[in-house]
PDB file of C-alpha atoms in Angstrom:
ATOM      1  CA  MET A1429      33.124 179.594 174.673  1.00 47.00           C
ATOM      2  CA  THR A1430      36.059 181.380 172.999  1.00 52.00           C
ATOM      3  CA  ASP A1431      37.970 179.565 170.330  1.00 55.00           C
ATOM      4  CA  THR A1432      41.399 178.121 171.132  1.00 55.00           C
ATOM      5  CA  SER A1433      43.324 180.631 168.988  1.00 53.00           C
ATOM      6  CA  THR A1434      41.912 183.523 171.036  1.00 56.00           C
ATOM      7  CA  ARG A1435      42.839 181.882 174.343  1.00 63.00           C
ATOM      8  CA  THR A1436      46.411 181.071 173.275  1.00 66.00           C
ATOM      9  CA  GLY A1437      47.047 184.086 171.036  1.00 70.00           C
ATOM     10  CA  ASP A1438      48.342 186.202 173.909  1.00 82.00           C
ATOM     11  CA  ASP A1439      50.020 183.428 175.935  1.00 90.00           C
ATOM     12  CA  LEU A1440      53.782 183.963 175.529  1.00 90.00           C
ATOM     13  CA  GLY A1441      54.657 180.549 176.928  1.00 91.00           C
ATOM     14  CA  TRP A1442      52.353 178.787 174.502  1.00 93.00           C
ATOM     15  CA  GLN A1443      53.604 180.892 171.576  1.00 90.00           C
ATOM     16  CA  LEU A1444      57.281 180.304 172.357  1.00 91.00           C
ATOM     17  CA  GLY A1445      56.688 176.609 173.039  1.00 92.00           C
ATOM     18  CA  THR A1446      54.834 176.173 169.762  1.00 93.00           C
ATOM     19  CA  LEU A1447      57.492 178.038 167.803  1.00 93.00           C
ATOM     20  CA  LEU A1448      60.275 176.054 169.487  1.00 92.00           C
ATOM     21  CA  GLY A1449      58.503 172.773 168.754  1.00 93.00           C
ATOM     22  CA  ARG A1450      58.149 173.696 165.091  1.00 93.00           C
ATOM     23  CA  TRP A1451      61.778 174.848 164.970  1.00 91.00           C
ATOM     24  CA  ARG A1452      63.016 171.681 166.686  1.00 89.00           C
ATOM     25  CA  THR A1453      61.187 169.457 164.208  1.00 90.00           C
ATOM     26  CA  ALA A1454      62.273 171.380 161.113  1.00 91.00           C
ATOM     27  CA  VAL A1455      65.869 172.008 162.153  1.00 91.00           C
ATOM     28  CA  GLY A1456      66.426 168.587 163.740  1.00 88.00           C
ATOM     29  CA  GLU A1457      66.691 166.951 160.343  1.00 85.00           C
ATOM     30  CA  ALA A1458      69.049 169.666 159.082  1.00 89.00           C
ATOM     31  CA  LEU A1459      71.477 168.948 161.916  1.00 91.00           C
ATOM     32  CA  GLY A1460      72.170 165.400 160.778  1.00 83.00           C
ATOM     33  CA  GLY A1461      75.888 164.703 161.019  1.00 83.00           C
ATOM     34  CA  ILE A1462      76.547 167.260 163.764  1.00 92.00           C
ATOM     35  CA  PRO A1463      77.252 165.481 167.068  1.00 94.00           C
ATOM     36  CA  ALA A1464      74.895 166.520 169.889  1.00 91.00           C
ATOM     37  CA  GLY A1465      72.477 168.236 167.526  1.00 90.00           C
ATOM     38  CA  PRO A1466      71.663 171.835 168.485  1.00 89.00           C
ATOM     39  CA  ARG A1467      74.352 172.049 171.179  1.00 91.00           C
ATOM     40  CA  GLY A1468      77.017 170.775 168.816  1.00 94.00           C
ATOM     41  CA  TYR A1469      75.859 173.183 166.135  1.00 94.00           C
ATOM     42  CA  GLN A1470      75.913 176.183 168.469  1.00 93.00           C
ATOM     43  CA  LEU A1471      79.366 175.305 169.745  1.00 95.00           C
ATOM     44  CA  LEU A1472      80.707 174.791 166.224  1.00 96.00           C
ATOM     45  CA  ARG A1473      79.192 178.092 165.101  1.00 96.00           C
ATOM     46  CA  VAL A1474      80.851 180.015 167.933  1.00 95.00           C
ATOM     47  CA  VAL A1475      84.220 178.376 167.275  1.00 96.00           C
ATOM     48  CA  VAL A1476      84.120 178.969 163.512  1.00 96.00           C
ATOM     49  CA  THR A1477      83.107 182.624 163.866  1.00 94.00           C
ATOM     50  CA  ALA A1478      85.492 183.497 166.722  1.00 93.00           C
ATOM     51  CA  ASP A1479      88.323 185.908 165.912  1.00 92.00           C
ATOM     52  CA  VAL A1480      90.601 183.996 168.302  1.00 91.00           C
ATOM     53  CA  PRO A1481      90.039 180.335 169.176  1.00 93.00           C
ATOM     54  CA  PRO A1482      88.195 180.386 172.512  1.00 95.00           C
ATOM     55  CA  THR A1483      89.144 178.382 175.560  1.00 93.00           C
ATOM     56  CA  GLN A1484      86.934 175.543 176.695  1.00 91.00           C
ATOM     57  CA  ALA A1485      85.976 177.534 179.810  1.00 90.00           C
ATOM     58  CA  ALA A1486      85.103 180.607 177.746  1.00 92.00           C
ATOM     59  CA  LEU A1487      82.916 178.506 175.452  1.00 93.00           C
ATOM     60  CA  ALA A1488      81.105 176.983 178.408  1.00 92.00           C
ATOM     61  CA  ALA A1489      80.467 180.428 179.906  1.00 90.00           C
ATOM     62  CA  HIS A1490      79.413 181.984 176.599  1.00 89.00           C
ATOM     63  CA  LEU A1491      76.968 179.211 175.730  1.00 90.00           C
ATOM     64  CA  GLY A1492      75.784 178.691 179.300  1.00 89.00           C
ATOM     65  CA  ILE A1493      76.768 175.024 179.268  1.00 91.00           C
ATOM     66  CA  ASP A1494      78.067 173.206 182.334  1.00 92.00           C
ATOM     67  CA  ARG A1495      81.839 172.740 182.049  1.00 88.00           C
ATOM     68  CA  THR A1496      81.584 168.972 182.533  1.00 91.00           C
ATOM     69  CA  VAL A1497      78.979 168.717 179.770  1.00 92.00           C
ATOM     70  CA  MET A1498      81.223 170.912 177.605  1.00 93.00           C
ATOM     71  CA  THR A1499      84.029 168.362 177.939  1.00 93.00           C
ATOM     72  CA  TYR A1500      81.852 165.550 176.585  1.00 95.00           C
ATOM     73  CA  LEU A1501      80.469 167.755 173.849  1.00 95.00           C
ATOM     74  CA  LEU A1502      83.974 168.722 172.736  1.00 96.00           C
ATOM     75  CA  ASP A1503      85.053 165.078 172.855  1.00 96.00           C
ATOM     76  CA  ASP A1504      82.278 164.267 170.361  1.00 97.00           C
ATOM     77  CA  LEU A1505      83.095 167.174 168.059  1.00 97.00           C
ATOM     78  CA  CYS A1506      86.817 166.359 168.164  1.00 97.00           C
ATOM     79  CA  ALA A1507      86.120 162.700 167.382  1.00 97.00           C
ATOM     80  CA  ALA A1508      84.069 163.812 164.363  1.00 97.00           C
ATOM     81  CA  GLY A1509      86.992 165.951 163.186  1.00 97.00           C
ATOM     82  CA  LEU A1510      85.014 169.208 163.379  1.00 97.00           C
ATOM     83  CA  VAL A1511      87.127 170.951 166.032  1.00 97.00           C
ATOM     84  CA  ALA A1512      90.523 170.446 167.640  1.00 97.00           C
ATOM     85  CA  ARG A1513      91.880 171.192 171.084  1.00 95.00           C
ATOM     86  CA  CYS A1514      95.078 173.203 170.663  1.00 93.00           C
ATOM     87  CA  PRO A1515      97.545 174.250 173.372  1.00 92.00           C
ATOM     88  CA  ASP A1516      97.470 177.946 174.205  1.00 90.00           C
ATOM     89  CA  PRO A1517     100.897 179.377 173.361  1.00 88.00           C
ATOM     90  CA  ALA A1518     100.747 181.589 176.470  1.00 89.00           C
ATOM     91  CA  ASP A1519      99.759 178.800 178.880  1.00 90.00           C
ATOM     92  CA  ARG A1520     100.254 175.158 177.896  1.00 84.00           C
ATOM     93  CA  ARG A1521      97.743 174.034 180.555  1.00 88.00           C
ATOM     94  CA  VAL A1522      94.968 175.830 178.660  1.00 89.00           C
ATOM     95  CA  ARG A1523      93.381 174.401 175.533  1.00 91.00           C
ATOM     96  CA  ARG A1524      91.887 176.587 172.836  1.00 95.00           C
ATOM     97  CA  ILE A1525      89.198 175.173 170.601  1.00 96.00           C
ATOM     98  CA  ALA A1526      89.795 175.679 166.890  1.00 96.00           C
ATOM     99  CA  ALA A1527      87.596 174.731 163.972  1.00 96.00           C
ATOM    100  CA  THR A1528      89.021 172.337 161.421  1.00 97.00           C
ATOM    101  CA  ASP A1529      88.520 172.683 157.670  1.00 97.00           C
ATOM    102  CA  LEU A1530      85.991 169.867 157.938  1.00 97.00           C
ATOM    103  CA  GLY A1531      84.210 171.773 160.726  1.00 96.00           C
ATOM    104  CA  ARG A1532      84.013 174.947 158.627  1.00 96.00           C
ATOM    105  CA  ALA A1533      82.639 173.011 155.655  1.00 95.00           C
ATOM    106  CA  ALA A1534      80.119 171.161 157.848  1.00 95.00           C
ATOM    107  CA  LEU A1535      78.925 174.435 159.360  1.00 95.00           C
ATOM    108  CA  ALA A1536      78.465 176.058 155.948  1.00 94.00           C
ATOM    109  CA  ASP A1537      76.443 173.059 154.770  1.00 93.00           C
ATOM    110  CA  VAL A1538      74.315 172.907 157.909  1.00 94.00           C
ATOM    111  CA  GLU A1539      73.651 176.648 157.962  1.00 93.00           C
ATOM    112  CA  GLY A1540      72.167 176.444 154.474  1.00 92.00           C
ATOM    113  CA  ARG A1541      69.858 173.624 155.544  1.00 93.00           C
ATOM    114  CA  ILE A1542      68.922 175.446 158.761  1.00 94.00           C
ATOM    115  CA  ALA A1543      68.085 178.627 156.835  1.00 93.00           C
ATOM    116  CA  ALA A1544      65.716 176.637 154.625  1.00 93.00           C
ATOM    117  CA  ALA A1545      64.126 174.938 157.645  1.00 93.00           C
ATOM    118  CA  GLU A1546      63.701 178.244 159.478  1.00 93.00           C
ATOM    119  CA  ALA A1547      62.131 179.817 156.392  1.00 93.00           C
ATOM    120  CA  THR A1548      59.557 177.032 156.519  1.00 93.00           C
ATOM    121  CA  VAL A1549      58.908 177.582 160.230  1.00 94.00           C
ATOM    122  CA  LEU A1550      58.501 181.357 159.776  1.00 96.00           C
ATOM    123  CA  HIS A1551      56.655 181.193 156.441  1.00 95.00           C
ATOM    124  CA  GLY A1552      53.713 183.201 157.844  1.00 94.00           C
ATOM    125  CA  LEU A1553      55.921 186.265 158.367  1.00 95.00           C
ATOM    126  CA  SER A1554      57.318 188.619 155.760  1.00 95.00           C
ATOM    127  CA  ALA A1555      61.102 188.941 155.462  1.00 93.00           C
ATOM    128  CA  ASP A1556      60.937 192.251 157.364  1.00 95.00           C
ATOM    129  CA  GLU A1557      58.815 190.694 160.116  1.00 95.00           C
ATOM    130  CA  GLN A1558      61.259 187.792 160.401  1.00 93.00           C
ATOM    131  CA  GLY A1559      64.098 190.285 160.850  1.00 92.00           C
ATOM    132  CA  VAL A1560      62.181 192.135 163.562  1.00 94.00           C
ATOM    133  CA  LEU A1561      61.368 188.857 165.331  1.00 93.00           C
ATOM    134  CA  ARG A1562      65.029 187.809 165.299  1.00 91.00           C
ATOM    135  CA  ALA A1563      66.173 191.216 166.571  1.00 92.00           C
ATOM    136  CA  LEU A1564      63.632 191.196 169.395  1.00 92.00           C
ATOM    137  CA  LEU A1565      64.488 187.623 170.384  1.00 89.00           C
ATOM    138  CA  ALA A1566      68.201 188.508 170.444  1.00 89.00           C
ATOM    139  CA  ARG A1567      67.492 191.417 172.780  1.00 89.00           C
ATOM    140  CA  ALA A1568      65.171 189.391 174.993  1.00 89.00           C
ATOM    141  CA  THR A1569      67.490 186.410 175.368  1.00 83.00           C
ATOM    142  CA  GLY A1570      70.789 188.285 175.739  1.00 79.00           C
ATOM    143  CA  PRO A1571      73.911 186.505 176.952  1.00 70.00           C
ATOM    144  CA  ALA A1572      73.629 183.490 179.246  1.00 58.00           C
ATOM    145  CA  ALA A1573      73.601 184.282 182.951  1.00 60.00           C
ATOM    146  CA  SER A1574      76.158 182.557 185.144  1.00 61.00           C
ATOM    147  CA  GLY A1575      75.093 178.926 185.526  1.00 59.00           C
ATOM    148  CA  GLU A1576      72.279 179.233 182.966  1.00 55.00           C
ATOM    149  CA  ASP A1577      72.178 176.630 180.189  1.00 54.00           C
ATOM    150  CA  HIS A1578      70.593 178.289 177.140  1.00 52.00           C
ATOM    151  CA  CYS A1579      70.911 175.043 175.208  1.00 53.00           C
ATOM    152  CA  ALA A1580      69.012 172.890 177.729  1.00 54.00           C
ATOM    153  CA  VAL A1581      65.593 173.861 176.406  1.00 46.00           C
ATOM    154  CA  VAL A1582      66.629 172.960 172.861  1.00 47.00           C
ATOM    155  CA  THR A1583      67.602 169.432 173.864  1.00 48.00           C
ATOM    156  CA  ALA A1584      64.635 168.862 176.192  1.00 45.00           C
TER     157      ALA A1584
END
């Protein structure tokens, strides 16, 4: 009989699932204070780093989150004072999502804690290997397809 590490060592699903489970455990604690955990974090990160405040619809499309779910998620982040819905000067029916000062500060704090948690998860890889892994994962995952919810697996 082969040992378990040999049987699972080439199983991509097992490897990704194991890595995600470790990430979820380590990062979950770091996300304390961010409404909706990983989804809230990802939304806040996009809003803070955007050159122009995105629309709610653009955020939903970019993150692959259902527009109805996006509404509730934004409600939570607005209630926490992390983002604000602002009227679009070109079309008052459209709302742009802007980060607040509190949201920027919260993101900076959380990103430091996430970096530490991720370093723990990836401790078996050198810094160069971690960079290669991140680059390959970014290429493999690419942008969300229409109707695809990239965040769903993180909250499952």
